[in-house]
Tab-separated table of C-alpha atoms in Angstrom:
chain	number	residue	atom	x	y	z
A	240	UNK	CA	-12.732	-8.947	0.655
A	241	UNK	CA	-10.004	-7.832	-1.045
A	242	UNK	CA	-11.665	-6.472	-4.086
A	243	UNK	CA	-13.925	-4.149	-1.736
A	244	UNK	CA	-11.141	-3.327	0.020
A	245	UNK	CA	-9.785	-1.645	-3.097
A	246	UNK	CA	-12.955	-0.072	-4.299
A	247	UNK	CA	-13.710	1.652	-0.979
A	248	UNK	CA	-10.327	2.871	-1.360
A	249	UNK	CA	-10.508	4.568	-4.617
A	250	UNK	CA	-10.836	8.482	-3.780
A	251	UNK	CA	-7.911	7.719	-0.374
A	252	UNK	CA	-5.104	9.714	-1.533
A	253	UNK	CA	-2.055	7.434	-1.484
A	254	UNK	CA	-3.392	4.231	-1.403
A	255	UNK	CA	-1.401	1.366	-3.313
A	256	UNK	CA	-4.281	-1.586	-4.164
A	257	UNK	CA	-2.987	-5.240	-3.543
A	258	UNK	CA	-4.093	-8.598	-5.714
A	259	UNK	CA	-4.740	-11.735	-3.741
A	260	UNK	CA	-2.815	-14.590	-4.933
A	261	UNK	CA	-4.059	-18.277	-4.387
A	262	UNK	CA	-2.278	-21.583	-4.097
A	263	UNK	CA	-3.635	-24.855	-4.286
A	264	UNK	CA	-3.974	-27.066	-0.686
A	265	UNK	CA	-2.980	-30.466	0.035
A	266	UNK	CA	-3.240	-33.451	-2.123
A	267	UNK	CA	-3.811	-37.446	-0.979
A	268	UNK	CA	-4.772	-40.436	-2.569
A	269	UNK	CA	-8.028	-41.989	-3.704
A	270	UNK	CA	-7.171	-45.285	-3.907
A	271	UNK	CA	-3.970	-46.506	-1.960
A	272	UNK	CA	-4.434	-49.608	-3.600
A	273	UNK	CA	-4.178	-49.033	-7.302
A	274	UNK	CA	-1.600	-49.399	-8.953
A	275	UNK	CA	-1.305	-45.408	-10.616
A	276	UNK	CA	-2.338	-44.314	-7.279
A	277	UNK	CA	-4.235	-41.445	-8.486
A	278	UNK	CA	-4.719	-38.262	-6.017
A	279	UNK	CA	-7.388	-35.990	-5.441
A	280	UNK	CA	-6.898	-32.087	-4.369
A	281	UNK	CA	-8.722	-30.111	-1.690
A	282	UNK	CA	-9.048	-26.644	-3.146
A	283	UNK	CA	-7.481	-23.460	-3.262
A	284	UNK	CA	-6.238	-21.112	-0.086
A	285	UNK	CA	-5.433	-16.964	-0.512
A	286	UNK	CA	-1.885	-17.702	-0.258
A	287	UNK	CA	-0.130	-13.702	0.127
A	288	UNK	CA	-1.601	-10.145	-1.337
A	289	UNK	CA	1.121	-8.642	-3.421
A	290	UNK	CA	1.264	-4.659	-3.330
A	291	UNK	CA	0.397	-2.829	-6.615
A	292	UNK	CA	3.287	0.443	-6.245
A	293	UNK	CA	1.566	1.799	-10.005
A	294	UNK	CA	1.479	5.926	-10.206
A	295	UNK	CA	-1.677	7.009	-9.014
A	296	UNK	CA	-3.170	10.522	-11.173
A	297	UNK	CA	-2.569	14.311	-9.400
A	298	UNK	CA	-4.910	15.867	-8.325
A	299	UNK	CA	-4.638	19.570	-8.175
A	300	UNK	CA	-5.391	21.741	-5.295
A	301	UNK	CA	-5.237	25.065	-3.926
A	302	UNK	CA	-3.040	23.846	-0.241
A	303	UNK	CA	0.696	24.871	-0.517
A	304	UNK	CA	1.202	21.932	2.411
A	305	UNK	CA	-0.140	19.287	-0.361
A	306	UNK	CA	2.675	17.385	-1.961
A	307	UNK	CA	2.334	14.546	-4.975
A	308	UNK	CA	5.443	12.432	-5.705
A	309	UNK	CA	5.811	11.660	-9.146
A	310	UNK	CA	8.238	8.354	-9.987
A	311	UNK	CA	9.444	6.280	-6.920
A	312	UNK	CA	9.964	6.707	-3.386
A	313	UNK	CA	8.031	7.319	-0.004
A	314	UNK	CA	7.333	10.060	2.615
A	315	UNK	CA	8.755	9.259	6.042
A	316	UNK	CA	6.388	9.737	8.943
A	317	UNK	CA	7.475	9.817	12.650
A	318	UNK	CA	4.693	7.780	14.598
A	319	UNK	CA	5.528	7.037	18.522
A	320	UNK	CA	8.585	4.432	18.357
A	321	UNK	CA	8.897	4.225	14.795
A	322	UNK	CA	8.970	5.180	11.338
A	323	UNK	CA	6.530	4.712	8.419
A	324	UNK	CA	6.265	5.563	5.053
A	325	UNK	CA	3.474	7.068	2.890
A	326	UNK	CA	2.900	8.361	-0.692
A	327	UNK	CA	0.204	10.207	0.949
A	328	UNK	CA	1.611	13.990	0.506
A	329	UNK	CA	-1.527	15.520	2.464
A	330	UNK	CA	0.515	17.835	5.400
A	331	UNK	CA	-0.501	20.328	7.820
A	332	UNK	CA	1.422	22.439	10.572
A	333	UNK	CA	1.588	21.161	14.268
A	334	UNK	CA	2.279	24.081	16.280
A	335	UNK	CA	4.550	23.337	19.409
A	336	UNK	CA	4.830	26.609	21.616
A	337	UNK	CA	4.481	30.127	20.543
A	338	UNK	CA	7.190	30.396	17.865
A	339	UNK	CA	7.343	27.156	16.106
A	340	UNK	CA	5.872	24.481	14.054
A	341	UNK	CA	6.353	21.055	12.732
A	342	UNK	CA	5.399	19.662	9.232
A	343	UNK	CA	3.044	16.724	10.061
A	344	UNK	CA	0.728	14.021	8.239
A	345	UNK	CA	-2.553	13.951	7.975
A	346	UNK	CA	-2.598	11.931	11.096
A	347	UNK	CA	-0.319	13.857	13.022
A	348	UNK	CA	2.953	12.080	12.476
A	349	UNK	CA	5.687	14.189	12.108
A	350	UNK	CA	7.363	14.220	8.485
A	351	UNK	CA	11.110	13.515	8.153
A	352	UNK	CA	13.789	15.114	6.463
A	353	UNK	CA	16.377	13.187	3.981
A	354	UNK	CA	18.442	13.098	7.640
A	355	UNK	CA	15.636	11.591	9.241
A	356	UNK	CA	14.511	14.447	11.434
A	357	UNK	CA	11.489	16.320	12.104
A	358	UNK	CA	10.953	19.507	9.425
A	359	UNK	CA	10.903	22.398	12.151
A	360	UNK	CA	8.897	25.574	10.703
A	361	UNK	CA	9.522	28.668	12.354
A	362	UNK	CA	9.198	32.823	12.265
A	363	UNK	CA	11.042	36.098	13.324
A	364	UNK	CA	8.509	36.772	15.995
A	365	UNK	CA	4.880	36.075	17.257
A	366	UNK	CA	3.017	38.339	14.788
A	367	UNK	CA	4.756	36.980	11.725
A	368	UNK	CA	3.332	34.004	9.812
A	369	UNK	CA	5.172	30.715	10.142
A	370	UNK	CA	8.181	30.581	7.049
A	371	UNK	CA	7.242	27.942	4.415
A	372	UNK	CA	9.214	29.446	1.725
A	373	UNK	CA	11.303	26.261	0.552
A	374	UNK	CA	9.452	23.571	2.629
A	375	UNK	CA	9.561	21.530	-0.549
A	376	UNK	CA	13.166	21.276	-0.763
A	377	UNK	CA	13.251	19.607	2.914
A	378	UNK	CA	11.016	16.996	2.998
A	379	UNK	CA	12.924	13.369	2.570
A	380	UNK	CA	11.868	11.467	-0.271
A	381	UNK	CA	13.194	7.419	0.643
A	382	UNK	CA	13.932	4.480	-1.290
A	383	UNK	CA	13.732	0.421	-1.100
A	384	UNK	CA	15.271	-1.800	-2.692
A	385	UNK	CA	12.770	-4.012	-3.348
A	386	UNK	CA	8.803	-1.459	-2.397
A	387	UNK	CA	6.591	-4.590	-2.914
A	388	UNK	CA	8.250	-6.147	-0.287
A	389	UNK	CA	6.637	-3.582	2.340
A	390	UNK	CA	4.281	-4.259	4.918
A	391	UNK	CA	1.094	-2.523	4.275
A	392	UNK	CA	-0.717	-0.623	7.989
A	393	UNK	CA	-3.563	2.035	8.181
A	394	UNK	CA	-3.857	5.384	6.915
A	395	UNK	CA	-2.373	4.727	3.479
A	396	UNK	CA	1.122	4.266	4.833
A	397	UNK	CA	3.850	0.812	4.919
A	398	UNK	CA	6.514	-0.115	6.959
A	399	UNK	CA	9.485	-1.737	6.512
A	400	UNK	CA	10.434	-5.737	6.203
A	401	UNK	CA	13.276	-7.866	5.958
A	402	UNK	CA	11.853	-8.439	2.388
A	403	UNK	CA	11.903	-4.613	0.943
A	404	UNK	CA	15.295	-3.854	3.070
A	405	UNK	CA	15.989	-0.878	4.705
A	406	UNK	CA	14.914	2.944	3.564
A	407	UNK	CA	17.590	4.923	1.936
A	408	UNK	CA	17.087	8.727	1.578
A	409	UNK	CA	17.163	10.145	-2.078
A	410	UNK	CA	17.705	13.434	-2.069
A	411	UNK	CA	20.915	13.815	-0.351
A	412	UNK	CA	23.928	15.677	-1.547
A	413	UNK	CA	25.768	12.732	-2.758
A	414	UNK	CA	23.096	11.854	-5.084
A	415	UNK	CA	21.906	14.841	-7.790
A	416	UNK	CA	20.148	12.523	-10.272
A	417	UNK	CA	16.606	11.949	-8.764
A	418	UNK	CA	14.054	9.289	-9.704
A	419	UNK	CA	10.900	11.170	-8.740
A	420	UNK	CA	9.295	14.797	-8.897
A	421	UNK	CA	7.718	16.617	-6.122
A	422	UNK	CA	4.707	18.258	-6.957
A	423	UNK	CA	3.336	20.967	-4.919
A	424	UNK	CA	-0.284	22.349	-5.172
A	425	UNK	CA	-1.336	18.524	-5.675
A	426	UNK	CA	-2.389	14.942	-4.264
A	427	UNK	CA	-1.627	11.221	-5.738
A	428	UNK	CA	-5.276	9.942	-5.559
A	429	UNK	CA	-5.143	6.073	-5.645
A	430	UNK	CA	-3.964	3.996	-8.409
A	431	UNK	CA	-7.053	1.457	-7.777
A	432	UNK	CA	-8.620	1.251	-11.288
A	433	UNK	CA	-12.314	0.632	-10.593
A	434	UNK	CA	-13.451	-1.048	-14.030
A	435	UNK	CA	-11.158	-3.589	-13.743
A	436	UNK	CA	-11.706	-3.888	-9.891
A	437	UNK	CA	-15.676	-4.514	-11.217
A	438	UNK	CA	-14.534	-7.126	-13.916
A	439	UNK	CA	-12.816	-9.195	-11.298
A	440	UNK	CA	-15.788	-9.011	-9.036
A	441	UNK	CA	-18.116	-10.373	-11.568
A	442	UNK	CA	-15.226	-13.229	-12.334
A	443	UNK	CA	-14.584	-14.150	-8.911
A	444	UNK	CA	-18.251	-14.529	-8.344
A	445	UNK	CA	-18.403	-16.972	-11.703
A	446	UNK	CA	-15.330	-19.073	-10.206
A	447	UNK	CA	-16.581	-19.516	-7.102
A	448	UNK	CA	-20.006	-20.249	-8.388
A	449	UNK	CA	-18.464	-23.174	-10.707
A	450	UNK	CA	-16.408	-23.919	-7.947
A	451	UNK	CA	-19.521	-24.619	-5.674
A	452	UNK	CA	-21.185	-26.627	-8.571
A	453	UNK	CA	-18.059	-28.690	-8.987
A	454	UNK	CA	-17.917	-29.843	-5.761
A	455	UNK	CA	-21.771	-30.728	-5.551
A	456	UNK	CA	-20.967	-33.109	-8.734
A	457	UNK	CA	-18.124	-34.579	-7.184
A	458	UNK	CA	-19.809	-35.457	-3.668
A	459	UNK	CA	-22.787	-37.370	-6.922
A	460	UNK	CA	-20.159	-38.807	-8.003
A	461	UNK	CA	-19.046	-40.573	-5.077
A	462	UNK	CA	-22.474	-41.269	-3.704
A	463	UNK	CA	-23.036	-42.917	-6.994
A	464	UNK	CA	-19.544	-44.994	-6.371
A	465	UNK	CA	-20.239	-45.987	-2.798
A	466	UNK	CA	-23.578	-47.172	-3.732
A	467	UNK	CA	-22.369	-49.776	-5.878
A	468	UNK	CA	-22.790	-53.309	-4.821
């Protein structure tokens, strides 16, 4: 599930993949009578996904409201009651009332500045265009300490956990040297790699396939034992 969940992803722009990790279940004994006590396992549960936060490639376009981030950080997106963060630089222009817009995501949440507010767009008068000039410079680029600790939602975007602490704004006064690039004129497509998603199809199918065959010996085996007079 998790490998098709990547693979339909591959063309989202600023989608982060995630590898399933597995654990093995609950062990008890065979014989509570001998001596080595000797203990037999019951398989293998998905134990967590871990988050993948590798550069996805840009992808050029011809919108001035596209926006690629190149190095680390997030876009912060005002949705209802809270506040969620995206590499997904795909904006647009909500227009509130005759005179003004807002800079918003691609599913309408409103993008944040580096103070956490809403990026206001606005022109001299009704007949002039709305004033972009610059609209690069304002948009909030955040932080976390620890970015594979965050909590993965819909529409390529992640909130925040006790485990990836709290967003910290970037591009503030205080702090001139910047660990990412905005790009204009661009996307970050995703940074699933589809080869090797198709490798670890074929070997998941294998290991579940030996998997199957293993346990078909082992209930033989035991037949065999319990036959035994």
């Amino acid at each position: 599930d998790n490998l098709a969940h990547n693979m339909a992803n591959v063309n989202t722009t600023g989608y982060k993949s995630t590898r399933t990790n597995f654990s093995d279940l609950l062990y008890t004994q065979m014989d509570v009578n001998a001596e080595e006590k000797p203990l037999t396992g019951h398989g293998v549960k998905a134990a967590g996904q871990d988050l993948l936060c590798t550069q996805g490639v840009m992808l050029p376009t011809s919108n001035e409201l596209d926006f690629a981030l190149m190095g680390d950080g997030f876009f912060a997106v005002e949705k209802d009651d809270h506040t969620e963060y995206t590499r997904s630089g795909e904006f647009h222009i909500s227009m509130e009332g005759k005179k003004n817009g807002y800079l918003v995501s691609s599913d309408g949440g409103y993008v944040l500045d580096a103070k956490g507010k809403r990026i206001k767009l606005t022109r001299k008068d009704k007949n002039s265009p709305l004033d972009v000039d610059g609209i690069k410079e304002k948009i909030g680029v955040y932080q976390f300490d620890n970015p594979y600790g965050l909590q993965q939602t819909e529409n390529s975007c992640f909130l925040e956990t006790d485990t990836s602490g709290e967003a910290k704004a970037s591009n503030t006064k205080k702090n001139k040297d910047l660990p990412y690039t905005i790009v204009q004129n661009a996307l970050e497509r995703s940074n699933v790699d589809l080869s090797q998603e198709m490798v670890d199809v074929i070997v998941t199918q294998k290991a579940f396939q030996f998997s199957a065959r293993m346990v078909q010996t082992a209930d033989t085996v035991e037949e065999i034992v319990n036959n035994l007079r």
